[in-house]
Amino acid sequence: MKLEEKKGLLRLLLQKRCTAARNHLAAFTQFTMPAFSPTWFHRSYYEVLNRFAQGQIRKLMIFVPPQHGKSEGATRRLPAYLLGINPDHKIAIVSYSAAKARKFNREIQHILDDAPYGQLFPNVKLSNGADGYARTMDEIEAVGYNGGIKTVGVGGALTGEPVDILIMDDLYKDAKTAWSELMRDSIEHWYNAVAETRLHNNSRQLIVFTRWHEKDLAGYLLQKESDWEVFTYPAIKVGKPNAYDPRDEGEALWPERHSAAKMEAIRQRDPWVFGNLYQQDPKVKEGLLYKTFKTYKLLPADAVTIKAVVDTADTGSDYLCSIVYATSPQGYYILDVLYTQEGMDTTEQQVAAQLCKYQVQQARIESNNGGRGFARNAERICRTMGNTRTMFQWYHQRDNKEVRIFTRAAEVQNMIYYPDGWNALYPQFYGAVKGYMAQGRNRHDDAADALTMILEAETKKTYNIHYT
């Protein structure tokens, strides 16, 4: 190939890259930051941000664990990109302090001053100091246009002109700030009295932060308004894959940087902090139902009767929870837990194998919503495995689940013993039990329900019990 042909090909490739970078935030980021190496998570995250940039989403919340690159996308690259595609945009960026907001301002200015940005948006320039346009640590304006970027700490002023795009990144500096009712009220007041007064009918809002508290600004707004689009990226996947998060349960969000093992170690140290900060599932600590947990290393000699309770999944998003335990005068010692969202065809096999493995003498299975068929199938599979020992009982539970769980909570804490290291043995079950709230909405109640079933079974509560 001749030199001129090579040059022509390179020009064509550059034109294609420039076109792609003008049309999508992820391509823009790669063009202006060559070291950017996106994982599946970053591609998903930037796709959501790009939909916001193109006006497809007007009110957006994204919740991401710390140190996963959220600010690079939302608060550095996105504002620069927005100003490039429309220099008349009036953009405001808010963070927890003026110093943090000014740091974002400096970083955005660096992007706009760099040569790659000039290749993409040659008409967007910053002030040289002699043209009457603002270029300070709090505000920059696009020369020759009406738009620009203001940066302010939460609580600061947004006076003057309207805001077309409001970006709020990490409004709470740390747990101490987020857990201060005074600070939360102050931020709510600032939003209502300052930020919202700058918005118009076509304004767009982006909230991107790590959640510390259920009553943070995101929680406050979600309680008031139903028109926000919310995307949550937990550090460890819970539940089945969805349209924007293809992970299987238990997989890390960015394993190359923050492995599942690392995340699990953090969970074991403090499951409450992990649930709030890394899973983006904030709960009030003093509102947790179960506060104490007894553990054991060796079974007592008199724990010889082996039983099981099985709470079948009511819906596709629920968990099946099957607990095998040994009874003793001192209490009930958990031997094994099966806690899964797999389908019935799979869980019937798993439960049957569990009952065989532990030579369970009696298995009680809740028959609501298909539990009766589940019990019969599990028994049939057990018999084909050679297990003639287990007696199956299925029963219909008519009492309110929340009331049952709450009224038996003290007995669960007093009488149930978990195997030493149960947080590592059954991390999903552990998280569900430790995070169960005494009041308010719980995402899943299957683990707490199964623990309650143990106490109900052992204290001779009367049911419509059927033996098979």
PDB file of N, CA and C in Angstrom, residues 5-101:
ATOM      1  N   GLU A   5      -2.040   6.242   0.303  1.00  0.00           N
ATOM      2  CA  GLU A   5      -3.190   5.379   0.577  1.00  0.00           C
ATOM      3  C   GLU A   5      -3.298   5.088   2.072  1.00  0.00           C
ATOM      4  N   LYS A   6      -2.138   4.857   2.699  1.00  0.00           N
ATOM      5  CA  LYS A   6      -2.133   4.617   4.146  1.00  0.00           C
ATOM      6  C   LYS A   6      -2.649   5.842   4.890  1.00  0.00           C
ATOM      7  N   LYS A   7      -2.192   7.023   4.471  1.00  0.00           N
ATOM      8  CA  LYS A   7      -2.650   8.245   5.120  1.00  0.00           C
ATOM      9  C   LYS A   7      -4.159   8.425   4.937  1.00  0.00           C
ATOM     10  N   GLY A   8      -4.628   8.108   3.746  1.00  0.00           N
ATOM     11  CA  GLY A   8      -6.059   8.222   3.485  1.00  0.00           C
ATOM     12  C   GLY A   8      -6.867   7.268   4.343  1.00  0.00           C
ATOM     13  N   LEU A   9      -6.354   6.049   4.500  1.00  0.00           N
ATOM     14  CA  LEU A   9      -7.036   5.064   5.336  1.00  0.00           C
ATOM     15  C   LEU A   9      -7.059   5.507   6.789  1.00  0.00           C
ATOM     16  N   LEU A  10      -5.943   6.048   7.272  1.00  0.00           N
ATOM     17  CA  LEU A  10      -5.879   6.526   8.652  1.00  0.00           C
ATOM     18  C   LEU A  10      -6.850   7.685   8.871  1.00  0.00           C
ATOM     19  N   ARG A  11      -6.947   8.574   7.876  1.00  0.00           N
ATOM     20  CA  ARG A  11      -7.903   9.686   7.991  1.00  0.00           C
ATOM     21  C   ARG A  11      -9.337   9.169   8.059  1.00  0.00           C
ATOM     22  N   LEU A  12      -9.615   8.149   7.254  1.00  0.00           N
ATOM     23  CA  LEU A  12     -10.954   7.562   7.254  1.00  0.00           C
ATOM     24  C   LEU A  12     -11.268   6.912   8.601  1.00  0.00           C
ATOM     25  N   LEU A  13     -10.301   6.188   9.148  1.00  0.00           N
ATOM     26  CA  LEU A  13     -10.493   5.557  10.457  1.00  0.00           C
ATOM     27  C   LEU A  13     -10.705   6.606  11.541  1.00  0.00           C
ATOM     28  N   LEU A  14      -9.935   7.701  11.470  1.00  0.00           N
ATOM     29  CA  LEU A  14     -10.089   8.772  12.450  1.00  0.00           C
ATOM     30  C   LEU A  14     -11.470   9.410  12.338  1.00  0.00           C
ATOM     31  N   GLN A  15     -11.936   9.605  11.112  1.00  0.00           N
ATOM     32  CA  GLN A  15     -13.270  10.173  10.917  1.00  0.00           C
ATOM     33  C   GLN A  15     -14.350   9.286  11.525  1.00  0.00           C
ATOM     34  N   LYS A  16     -14.192   7.980  11.351  1.00  0.00           N
ATOM     35  CA  LYS A  16     -15.162   7.045  11.921  1.00  0.00           C
ATOM     36  C   LYS A  16     -15.132   7.093  13.444  1.00  0.00           C
ATOM     37  N   ARG A  17     -13.932   7.167  14.008  1.00  0.00           N
ATOM     38  CA  ARG A  17     -13.812   7.252  15.466  1.00  0.00           C
ATOM     39  C   ARG A  17     -14.430   8.546  15.974  1.00  0.00           C
ATOM     40  N   CYS A  18     -14.192   9.631  15.265  1.00  0.00           N
ATOM     41  CA  CYS A  18     -14.752  10.920  15.678  1.00  0.00           C
ATOM     42  C   CYS A  18     -16.277  10.895  15.613  1.00  0.00           C
ATOM     43  N   THR A  19     -16.808  10.323  14.546  1.00  0.00           N
ATOM     44  CA  THR A  19     -18.266  10.228  14.413  1.00  0.00           C
ATOM     45  C   THR A  19     -18.861   9.407  15.556  1.00  0.00           C
ATOM     46  N   ALA A  20     -18.218   8.277  15.855  1.00  0.00           N
ATOM     47  CA  ALA A  20     -18.700   7.438  16.961  1.00  0.00           C
ATOM     48  C   ALA A  20     -18.619   8.191  18.283  1.00  0.00           C
ATOM     49  N   ALA A  21     -17.533   8.943  18.497  1.00  0.00           N
ATOM     50  CA  ALA A  21     -17.337   9.664  19.754  1.00  0.00           C
ATOM     51  C   ALA A  21     -18.333  10.803  19.916  1.00  0.00           C
ATOM     52  N   ARG A  22     -18.793  11.371  18.818  1.00  0.00           N
ATOM     53  CA  ARG A  22     -19.807  12.429  18.909  1.00  0.00           C
ATOM     54  C   ARG A  22     -21.200  11.854  19.176  1.00  0.00           C
ATOM     55  N   ASN A  23     -21.371  10.573  18.891  1.00  0.00           N
ATOM     56  CA  ASN A  23     -22.700   9.961  18.981  1.00  0.00           C
ATOM     57  C   ASN A  23     -22.926   9.120  20.225  1.00  0.00           C
ATOM     58  N   HIS A  24     -21.869   8.814  20.984  1.00  0.00           N
ATOM     59  CA  HIS A  24     -22.046   7.959  22.165  1.00  0.00           C
ATOM     60  C   HIS A  24     -21.006   8.304  23.225  1.00  0.00           C
ATOM     61  N   LEU A  25     -21.470   8.382  24.455  1.00  0.00           N
ATOM     62  CA  LEU A  25     -20.596   8.776  25.561  1.00  0.00           C
ATOM     63  C   LEU A  25     -19.427   7.815  25.757  1.00  0.00           C
ATOM     64  N   ALA A  26     -19.667   6.508  25.615  1.00  0.00           N
ATOM     65  CA  ALA A  26     -18.588   5.539  25.817  1.00  0.00           C
ATOM     66  C   ALA A  26     -17.482   5.742  24.784  1.00  0.00           C
ATOM     67  N   ALA A  27     -17.860   5.950  23.521  1.00  0.00           N
ATOM     68  CA  ALA A  27     -16.866   6.192  22.472  1.00  0.00           C
ATOM     69  C   ALA A  27     -16.158   7.521  22.704  1.00  0.00           C
ATOM     70  N   PHE A  28     -16.890   8.522  23.180  1.00  0.00           N
ATOM     71  CA  PHE A  28     -16.282   9.808  23.533  1.00  0.00           C
ATOM     72  C   PHE A  28     -15.231   9.622  24.623  1.00  0.00           C
ATOM     73  N   THR A  29     -15.560   8.817  25.633  1.00  0.00           N
ATOM     74  CA  THR A  29     -14.622   8.588  26.733  1.00  0.00           C
ATOM     75  C   THR A  29     -13.369   7.879  26.240  1.00  0.00           C
ATOM     76  N   GLN A  30     -13.534   6.881  25.400  1.00  0.00           N
ATOM     77  CA  GLN A  30     -12.368   6.185  24.852  1.00  0.00           C
ATOM     78  C   GLN A  30     -11.515   7.104  23.982  1.00  0.00           C
ATOM     79  N   PHE A  31     -12.148   8.016  23.267  1.00  0.00           N
ATOM     80  CA  PHE A  31     -11.409   8.939  22.395  1.00  0.00           C
ATOM     81  C   PHE A  31     -10.629   9.962  23.216  1.00  0.00           C
ATOM     82  N   THR A  32     -11.234  10.468  24.282  1.00  0.00           N
ATOM     83  CA  THR A  32     -10.591  11.512  25.090  1.00  0.00           C
ATOM     84  C   THR A  32      -9.760  10.948  26.234  1.00  0.00           C
ATOM     85  N   MET A  33      -9.900   9.666  26.517  1.00  0.00           N
ATOM     86  CA  MET A  33      -9.121   9.012  27.571  1.00  0.00           C
ATOM     87  C   MET A  33      -8.693   7.644  27.054  1.00  0.00           C
ATOM     88  N   PRO A  34      -7.620   7.568  26.288  1.00  0.00           N
ATOM     89  CA  PRO A  34      -7.224   6.308  25.646  1.00  0.00           C
ATOM     90  C   PRO A  34      -7.009   5.150  26.612  1.00  0.00           C
ATOM     91  N   ALA A  35      -6.703   5.454  27.875  1.00  0.00           N
ATOM     92  CA  ALA A  35      -6.476   4.384  28.850  1.00  0.00           C
ATOM     93  C   ALA A  35      -7.770   3.729  29.310  1.00  0.00           C
ATOM     94  N   PHE A  36      -8.897   4.287  28.932  1.00  0.00           N
ATOM     95  CA  PHE A  36     -10.195   3.746  29.338  1.00  0.00           C
ATOM     96  C   PHE A  36     -10.380   2.350  28.749  1.00  0.00           C
ATOM     97  N   SER A  37     -10.555   1.365  29.636  1.00  0.00           N
ATOM     98  CA  SER A  37     -10.721  -0.027  29.210  1.00  0.00           C
ATOM     99  C   SER A  37     -11.989  -0.574  29.853  1.00  0.00           C
ATOM    100  N   PRO A  38     -13.136  -0.392  29.215  1.00  0.00           N
ATOM    101  CA  PRO A  38     -14.409  -0.719  29.861  1.00  0.00           C
ATOM    102  C   PRO A  38     -14.656  -2.215  30.000  1.00  0.00           C
ATOM    103  N   THR A  39     -15.199  -2.597  31.152  1.00  0.00           N
ATOM    104  CA  THR A  39     -15.708  -3.946  31.371  1.00  0.00           C
ATOM    105  C   THR A  39     -17.179  -3.963  30.958  1.00  0.00           C
ATOM    106  N   TRP A  40     -17.835  -5.113  31.099  1.00  0.00           N
ATOM    107  CA  TRP A  40     -19.264  -5.174  30.784  1.00  0.00           C
ATOM    108  C   TRP A  40     -20.025  -4.153  31.622  1.00  0.00           C
ATOM    109  N   PHE A  41     -19.608  -3.985  32.906  1.00  0.00           N
ATOM    110  CA  PHE A  41     -20.306  -3.048  33.790  1.00  0.00           C
ATOM    111  C   PHE A  41     -20.201  -1.625  33.261  1.00  0.00           C
ATOM    112  N   HIS A  42     -18.996  -1.222  32.872  1.00  0.00           N
ATOM    113  CA  HIS A  42     -18.830   0.138  32.377  1.00  0.00           C
ATOM    114  C   HIS A  42     -19.601   0.355  31.077  1.00  0.00           C
ATOM    115  N   ARG A  43     -19.634  -0.650  30.229  1.00  0.00           N
ATOM    116  CA  ARG A  43     -20.413  -0.510  28.999  1.00  0.00           C
ATOM    117  C   ARG A  43     -21.893  -0.327  29.318  1.00  0.00           C
ATOM    118  N   SER A  44     -22.391  -1.093  30.297  1.00  0.00           N
ATOM    119  CA  SER A  44     -23.786  -0.951  30.708  1.00  0.00           C
ATOM    120  C   SER A  44     -24.032   0.419  31.334  1.00  0.00           C
ATOM    121  N   TYR A  45     -23.146   0.810  32.229  1.00  0.00           N
ATOM    122  CA  TYR A  45     -23.258   2.098  32.928  1.00  0.00           C
ATOM    123  C   TYR A  45     -23.232   3.262  31.937  1.00  0.00           C
ATOM    124  N   TYR A  46     -22.292   3.220  31.000  1.00  0.00           N
ATOM    125  CA  TYR A  46     -22.180   4.302  30.022  1.00  0.00           C
ATOM    126  C   TYR A  46     -23.354   4.300  29.040  1.00  0.00           C
ATOM    127  N   GLU A  47     -23.928   3.150  28.794  1.00  0.00           N
ATOM    128  CA  GLU A  47     -25.118   3.102  27.940  1.00  0.00           C
ATOM    129  C   GLU A  47     -26.280   3.824  28.613  1.00  0.00           C
ATOM    130  N   VAL A  48     -26.440   3.616  29.927  1.00  0.00           N
ATOM    131  CA  VAL A  48     -27.497   4.319  30.658  1.00  0.00           C
ATOM    132  C   VAL A  48     -27.229   5.822  30.643  1.00  0.00           C
ATOM    133  N   LEU A  49     -25.979   6.213  30.913  1.00  0.00           N
ATOM    134  CA  LEU A  49     -25.630   7.635  30.883  1.00  0.00           C
ATOM    135  C   LEU A  49     -25.844   8.232  29.492  1.00  0.00           C
ATOM    136  N   ASN A  50     -25.558   7.454  28.458  1.00  0.00           N
ATOM    137  CA  ASN A  50     -25.744   7.961  27.098  1.00  0.00           C
ATOM    138  C   ASN A  50     -27.225   8.194  26.789  1.00  0.00           C
ATOM    139  N   ARG A  51     -28.080   7.318  27.275  1.00  0.00           N
ATOM    140  CA  ARG A  51     -29.518   7.530  27.096  1.00  0.00           C
ATOM    141  C   ARG A  51     -29.949   8.839  27.754  1.00  0.00           C
ATOM    142  N   PHE A  52     -29.356   9.129  28.903  1.00  0.00           N
ATOM    143  CA  PHE A  52     -29.625  10.405  29.571  1.00  0.00           C
ATOM    144  C   PHE A  52     -29.099  11.566  28.726  1.00  0.00           C
ATOM    145  N   ALA A  53     -27.884  11.423  28.210  1.00  0.00           N
ATOM    146  CA  ALA A  53     -27.277  12.488  27.405  1.00  0.00           C
ATOM    147  C   ALA A  53     -28.092  12.784  26.153  1.00  0.00           C
ATOM    148  N   GLN A  54     -28.675  11.757  25.566  1.00  0.00           N
ATOM    149  CA  GLN A  54     -29.450  11.937  24.336  1.00  0.00           C
ATOM    150  C   GLN A  54     -30.889  12.367  24.605  1.00  0.00           C
ATOM    151  N   GLY A  55     -31.239  12.560  25.880  1.00  0.00           N
ATOM    152  CA  GLY A  55     -32.573  13.029  26.225  1.00  0.00           C
ATOM    153  C   GLY A  55     -33.620  11.946  26.321  1.00  0.00           C
ATOM    154  N   GLN A  56     -33.212  10.672  26.284  1.00  0.00           N
ATOM    155  CA  GLN A  56     -34.177   9.574  26.364  1.00  0.00           C
ATOM    156  C   GLN A  56     -34.662   9.343  27.794  1.00  0.00           C
ATOM    157  N   ILE A  57     -33.874   9.763  28.771  1.00  0.00           N
ATOM    158  CA  ILE A  57     -34.255   9.688  30.183  1.00  0.00           C
ATOM    159  C   ILE A  57     -34.174  11.102  30.747  1.00  0.00           C
ATOM    160  N   ARG A  58     -35.231  11.517  31.411  1.00  0.00           N
ATOM    161  CA  ARG A  58     -35.254  12.888  31.950  1.00  0.00           C
ATOM    162  C   ARG A  58     -34.851  12.940  33.417  1.00  0.00           C
ATOM    163  N   LYS A  59     -35.250  11.923  34.179  1.00  0.00           N
ATOM    164  CA  LYS A  59     -34.917  11.890  35.611  1.00  0.00           C
ATOM    165  C   LYS A  59     -34.310  10.527  35.915  1.00  0.00           C
ATOM    166  N   LEU A  60     -33.044  10.535  36.271  1.00  0.00           N
ATOM    167  CA  LEU A  60     -32.278   9.292  36.360  1.00  0.00           C
ATOM    168  C   LEU A  60     -31.551   9.200  37.692  1.00  0.00           C
ATOM    169  N   MET A  61     -31.640   8.032  38.323  1.00  0.00           N
ATOM    170  CA  MET A  61     -30.829   7.711  39.498  1.00  0.00           C
ATOM    171  C   MET A  61     -30.005   6.469  39.193  1.00  0.00           C
ATOM    172  N   ILE A  62     -28.715   6.526  39.526  1.00  0.00           N
ATOM    173  CA  ILE A  62     -27.840   5.365  39.374  1.00  0.00           C
ATOM    174  C   ILE A  62     -27.091   5.178  40.687  1.00  0.00           C
ATOM    175  N   PHE A  63     -27.174   3.971  41.234  1.00  0.00           N
ATOM    176  CA  PHE A  63     -26.512   3.671  42.498  1.00  0.00           C
ATOM    177  C   PHE A  63     -25.393   2.664  42.253  1.00  0.00           C
ATOM    178  N   VAL A  64     -24.177   3.037  42.643  1.00  0.00           N
ATOM    179  CA  VAL A  64     -22.982   2.258  42.341  1.00  0.00           C
ATOM    180  C   VAL A  64     -22.112   2.191  43.592  1.00  0.00           C
ATOM    181  N   PRO A  65     -21.466   1.055  43.875  1.00  0.00           N
ATOM    182  CA  PRO A  65     -20.563   0.970  45.028  1.00  0.00           C
ATOM    183  C   PRO A  65     -19.364   1.900  44.865  1.00  0.00           C
ATOM    184  N   PRO A  66     -18.644   2.159  45.955  1.00  0.00           N
ATOM    185  CA  PRO A  66     -17.462   3.023  45.853  1.00  0.00           C
ATOM    186  C   PRO A  66     -16.363   2.396  45.001  1.00  0.00           C
ATOM    187  N   GLN A  67     -15.554   3.249  44.404  1.00  0.00           N
ATOM    188  CA  GLN A  67     -14.365   2.850  43.649  1.00  0.00           C
ATOM    189  C   GLN A  67     -14.691   1.963  42.447  1.00  0.00           C
ATOM    190  N   HIS A  68     -15.779   2.279  41.773  1.00  0.00           N
ATOM    191  CA  HIS A  68     -16.132   1.539  40.555  1.00  0.00           C
ATOM    192  C   HIS A  68     -16.192   2.443  39.320  1.00  0.00           C
ATOM    193  N   GLY A  69     -15.709   3.680  39.445  1.00  0.00           N
ATOM    194  CA  GLY A  69     -15.597   4.547  38.278  1.00  0.00           C
ATOM    195  C   GLY A  69     -16.835   5.345  37.939  1.00  0.00           C
ATOM    196  N   LYS A  70     -17.760   5.513  38.901  1.00  0.00           N
ATOM    197  CA  LYS A  70     -19.006   6.205  38.582  1.00  0.00           C
ATOM    198  C   LYS A  70     -18.779   7.678  38.259  1.00  0.00           C
ATOM    199  N   SER A  71     -17.897   8.364  39.006  1.00  0.00           N
ATOM    200  CA  SER A  71     -17.708   9.797  38.796  1.00  0.00           C
ATOM    201  C   SER A  71     -16.999  10.098  37.483  1.00  0.00           C
ATOM    202  N   GLU A  72     -16.114   9.210  37.048  1.00  0.00           N
ATOM    203  CA  GLU A  72     -15.441   9.430  35.763  1.00  0.00           C
ATOM    204  C   GLU A  72     -16.470   9.541  34.648  1.00  0.00           C
ATOM    205  N   GLY A  73     -17.471   8.668  34.698  1.00  0.00           N
ATOM    206  CA  GLY A  73     -18.492   8.702  33.663  1.00  0.00           C
ATOM    207  C   GLY A  73     -19.492   9.821  33.846  1.00  0.00           C
ATOM    208  N   ALA A  74     -20.037   9.959  35.060  1.00  0.00           N
ATOM    209  CA  ALA A  74     -21.175  10.849  35.269  1.00  0.00           C
ATOM    210  C   ALA A  74     -20.799  12.303  35.478  1.00  0.00           C
ATOM    211  N   THR A  75     -19.619  12.557  36.041  1.00  0.00           N
ATOM    212  CA  THR A  75     -19.328  13.909  36.508  1.00  0.00           C
ATOM    213  C   THR A  75     -18.091  14.523  35.869  1.00  0.00           C
ATOM    214  N   ARG A  76     -17.329  13.743  35.132  1.00  0.00           N
ATOM    215  CA  ARG A  76     -16.208  14.296  34.368  1.00  0.00           C
ATOM    216  C   ARG A  76     -16.511  14.238  32.866  1.00  0.00           C
ATOM    217  N   ARG A  77     -16.687  13.014  32.340  1.00  0.00           N
ATOM    218  CA  ARG A  77     -16.875  12.870  30.892  1.00  0.00           C
ATOM    219  C   ARG A  77     -18.255  13.343  30.433  1.00  0.00           C
ATOM    220  N   LEU A  78     -19.287  13.006  31.190  1.00  0.00           N
ATOM    221  CA  LEU A  78     -20.643  13.359  30.750  1.00  0.00           C
ATOM    222  C   LEU A  78     -20.839  14.864  30.583  1.00  0.00           C
ATOM    223  N   PRO A  79     -20.475  15.723  31.557  1.00  0.00           N
ATOM    224  CA  PRO A  79     -20.672  17.163  31.351  1.00  0.00           C
ATOM    225  C   PRO A  79     -19.903  17.705  30.147  1.00  0.00           C
ATOM    226  N   ALA A  80     -18.658  17.234  29.967  1.00  0.00           N
ATOM    227  CA  ALA A  80     -17.880  17.679  28.810  1.00  0.00           C
ATOM    228  C   ALA A  80     -18.561  17.257  27.514  1.00  0.00           C
ATOM    229  N   TYR A  81     -19.068  16.044  27.490  1.00  0.00           N
ATOM    230  CA  TYR A  81     -19.764  15.538  26.299  1.00  0.00           C
ATOM    231  C   TYR A  81     -21.044  16.324  26.041  1.00  0.00           C
ATOM    232  N   LEU A  82     -21.815  16.582  27.092  1.00  0.00           N
ATOM    233  CA  LEU A  82     -23.065  17.327  26.944  1.00  0.00           C
ATOM    234  C   LEU A  82     -22.818  18.719  26.372  1.00  0.00           C
ATOM    235  N   LEU A  83     -21.769  19.380  26.851  1.00  0.00           N
ATOM    236  CA  LEU A  83     -21.462  20.712  26.349  1.00  0.00           C
ATOM    237  C   LEU A  83     -21.018  20.652  24.888  1.00  0.00           C
ATOM    238  N   GLY A  84     -20.355  19.561  24.517  1.00  0.00           N
ATOM    239  CA  GLY A  84     -19.921  19.414  23.137  1.00  0.00           C
ATOM    240  C   GLY A  84     -21.074  19.237  22.170  1.00  0.00           C
ATOM    241  N   ILE A  85     -22.051  18.399  22.539  1.00  0.00           N
ATOM    242  CA  ILE A  85     -23.154  18.133  21.607  1.00  0.00           C
ATOM    243  C   ILE A  85     -24.171  19.269  21.595  1.00  0.00           C
ATOM    244  N   ASN A  86     -24.178  20.084  22.651  1.00  0.00           N
ATOM    245  CA  ASN A  86     -25.042  21.267  22.670  1.00  0.00           C
ATOM    246  C   ASN A  86     -24.401  22.332  23.555  1.00  0.00           C
ATOM    247  N   PRO A  87     -23.625  23.251  22.959  1.00  0.00           N
ATOM    248  CA  PRO A  87     -22.926  24.268  23.760  1.00  0.00           C
ATOM    249  C   PRO A  87     -23.854  25.277  24.422  1.00  0.00           C
ATOM    250  N   ASP A  88     -25.141  25.210  24.123  1.00  0.00           N
ATOM    251  CA  ASP A  88     -26.099  26.092  24.795  1.00  0.00           C
ATOM    252  C   ASP A  88     -26.656  25.470  26.076  1.00  0.00           C
ATOM    253  N   HIS A  89     -26.289  24.223  26.358  1.00  0.00           N
ATOM    254  CA  HIS A  89     -26.727  23.579  27.602  1.00  0.00           C
ATOM    255  C   HIS A  89     -26.191  24.348  28.811  1.00  0.00           C
ATOM    256  N   LYS A  90     -27.075  24.596  29.767  1.00  0.00           N
ATOM    257  CA  LYS A  90     -26.666  25.156  31.059  1.00  0.00           C
ATOM    258  C   LYS A  90     -26.661  24.001  32.060  1.00  0.00           C
ATOM    259  N   ILE A  91     -25.469  23.605  32.456  1.00  0.00           N
ATOM    260  CA  ILE A  91     -25.267  22.395  33.257  1.00  0.00           C
ATOM    261  C   ILE A  91     -24.814  22.789  34.655  1.00  0.00           C
ATOM    262  N   ALA A  92     -25.379  22.152  35.671  1.00  0.00           N
ATOM    263  CA  ALA A  92     -24.947  22.366  37.055  1.00  0.00           C
ATOM    264  C   ALA A  92     -24.520  21.034  37.653  1.00  0.00           C
ATOM    265  N   ILE A  93     -23.382  21.056  38.331  1.00  0.00           N
ATOM    266  CA  ILE A  93     -22.847  19.869  39.000  1.00  0.00           C
ATOM    267  C   ILE A  93     -22.778  20.156  40.491  1.00  0.00           C
ATOM    268  N   VAL A  94     -23.326  19.246  41.286  1.00  0.00           N
ATOM    269  CA  VAL A  94     -23.357  19.419  42.734  1.00  0.00           C
ATOM    270  C   VAL A  94     -22.691  18.221  43.388  1.00  0.00           C
ATOM    271  N   SER A  95     -21.832  18.496  44.373  1.00  0.00           N
ATOM    272  CA  SER A  95     -21.223  17.427  45.158  1.00  0.00           C
ATOM    273  C   SER A  95     -21.269  17.812  46.631  1.00  0.00           C
ATOM    274  N   TYR A  96     -20.687  16.978  47.497  1.00  0.00           N
ATOM    275  CA  TYR A  96     -20.870  17.173  48.936  1.00  0.00           C
ATOM    276  C   TYR A  96     -20.178  18.422  49.479  1.00  0.00           C
ATOM    277  N   SER A  97     -19.199  18.971  48.766  1.00  0.00           N
ATOM    278  CA  SER A  97     -18.509  20.168  49.237  1.00  0.00           C
ATOM    279  C   SER A  97     -18.093  21.014  48.051  1.00  0.00           C
ATOM    280  N   ALA A  98     -17.851  22.295  48.316  1.00  0.00           N
ATOM    281  CA  ALA A  98     -17.383  23.184  47.256  1.00  0.00           C
ATOM    282  C   ALA A  98     -16.024  22.738  46.744  1.00  0.00           C
ATOM    283  N   ALA A  99     -15.169  22.250  47.642  1.00  0.00           N
ATOM    284  CA  ALA A  99     -13.834  21.803  47.228  1.00  0.00           C
ATOM    285  C   ALA A  99     -13.925  20.627  46.258  1.00  0.00           C
ATOM    286  N   LYS A 100     -14.809  19.679  46.555  1.00  0.00           N
ATOM    287  CA  LYS A 100     -14.985  18.532  45.658  1.00  0.00           C
ATOM    288  C   LYS A 100     -15.559  18.989  44.320  1.00  0.00           C
ATOM    289  N   ALA A 101     -16.526  19.896  44.356  1.00  0.00           N
ATOM    290  CA  ALA A 101     -17.124  20.400  43.120  1.00  0.00           C
ATOM    291  C   ALA A 101     -16.085  21.134  42.277  1.00  0.00           C
TER     292      ALA A 101
END
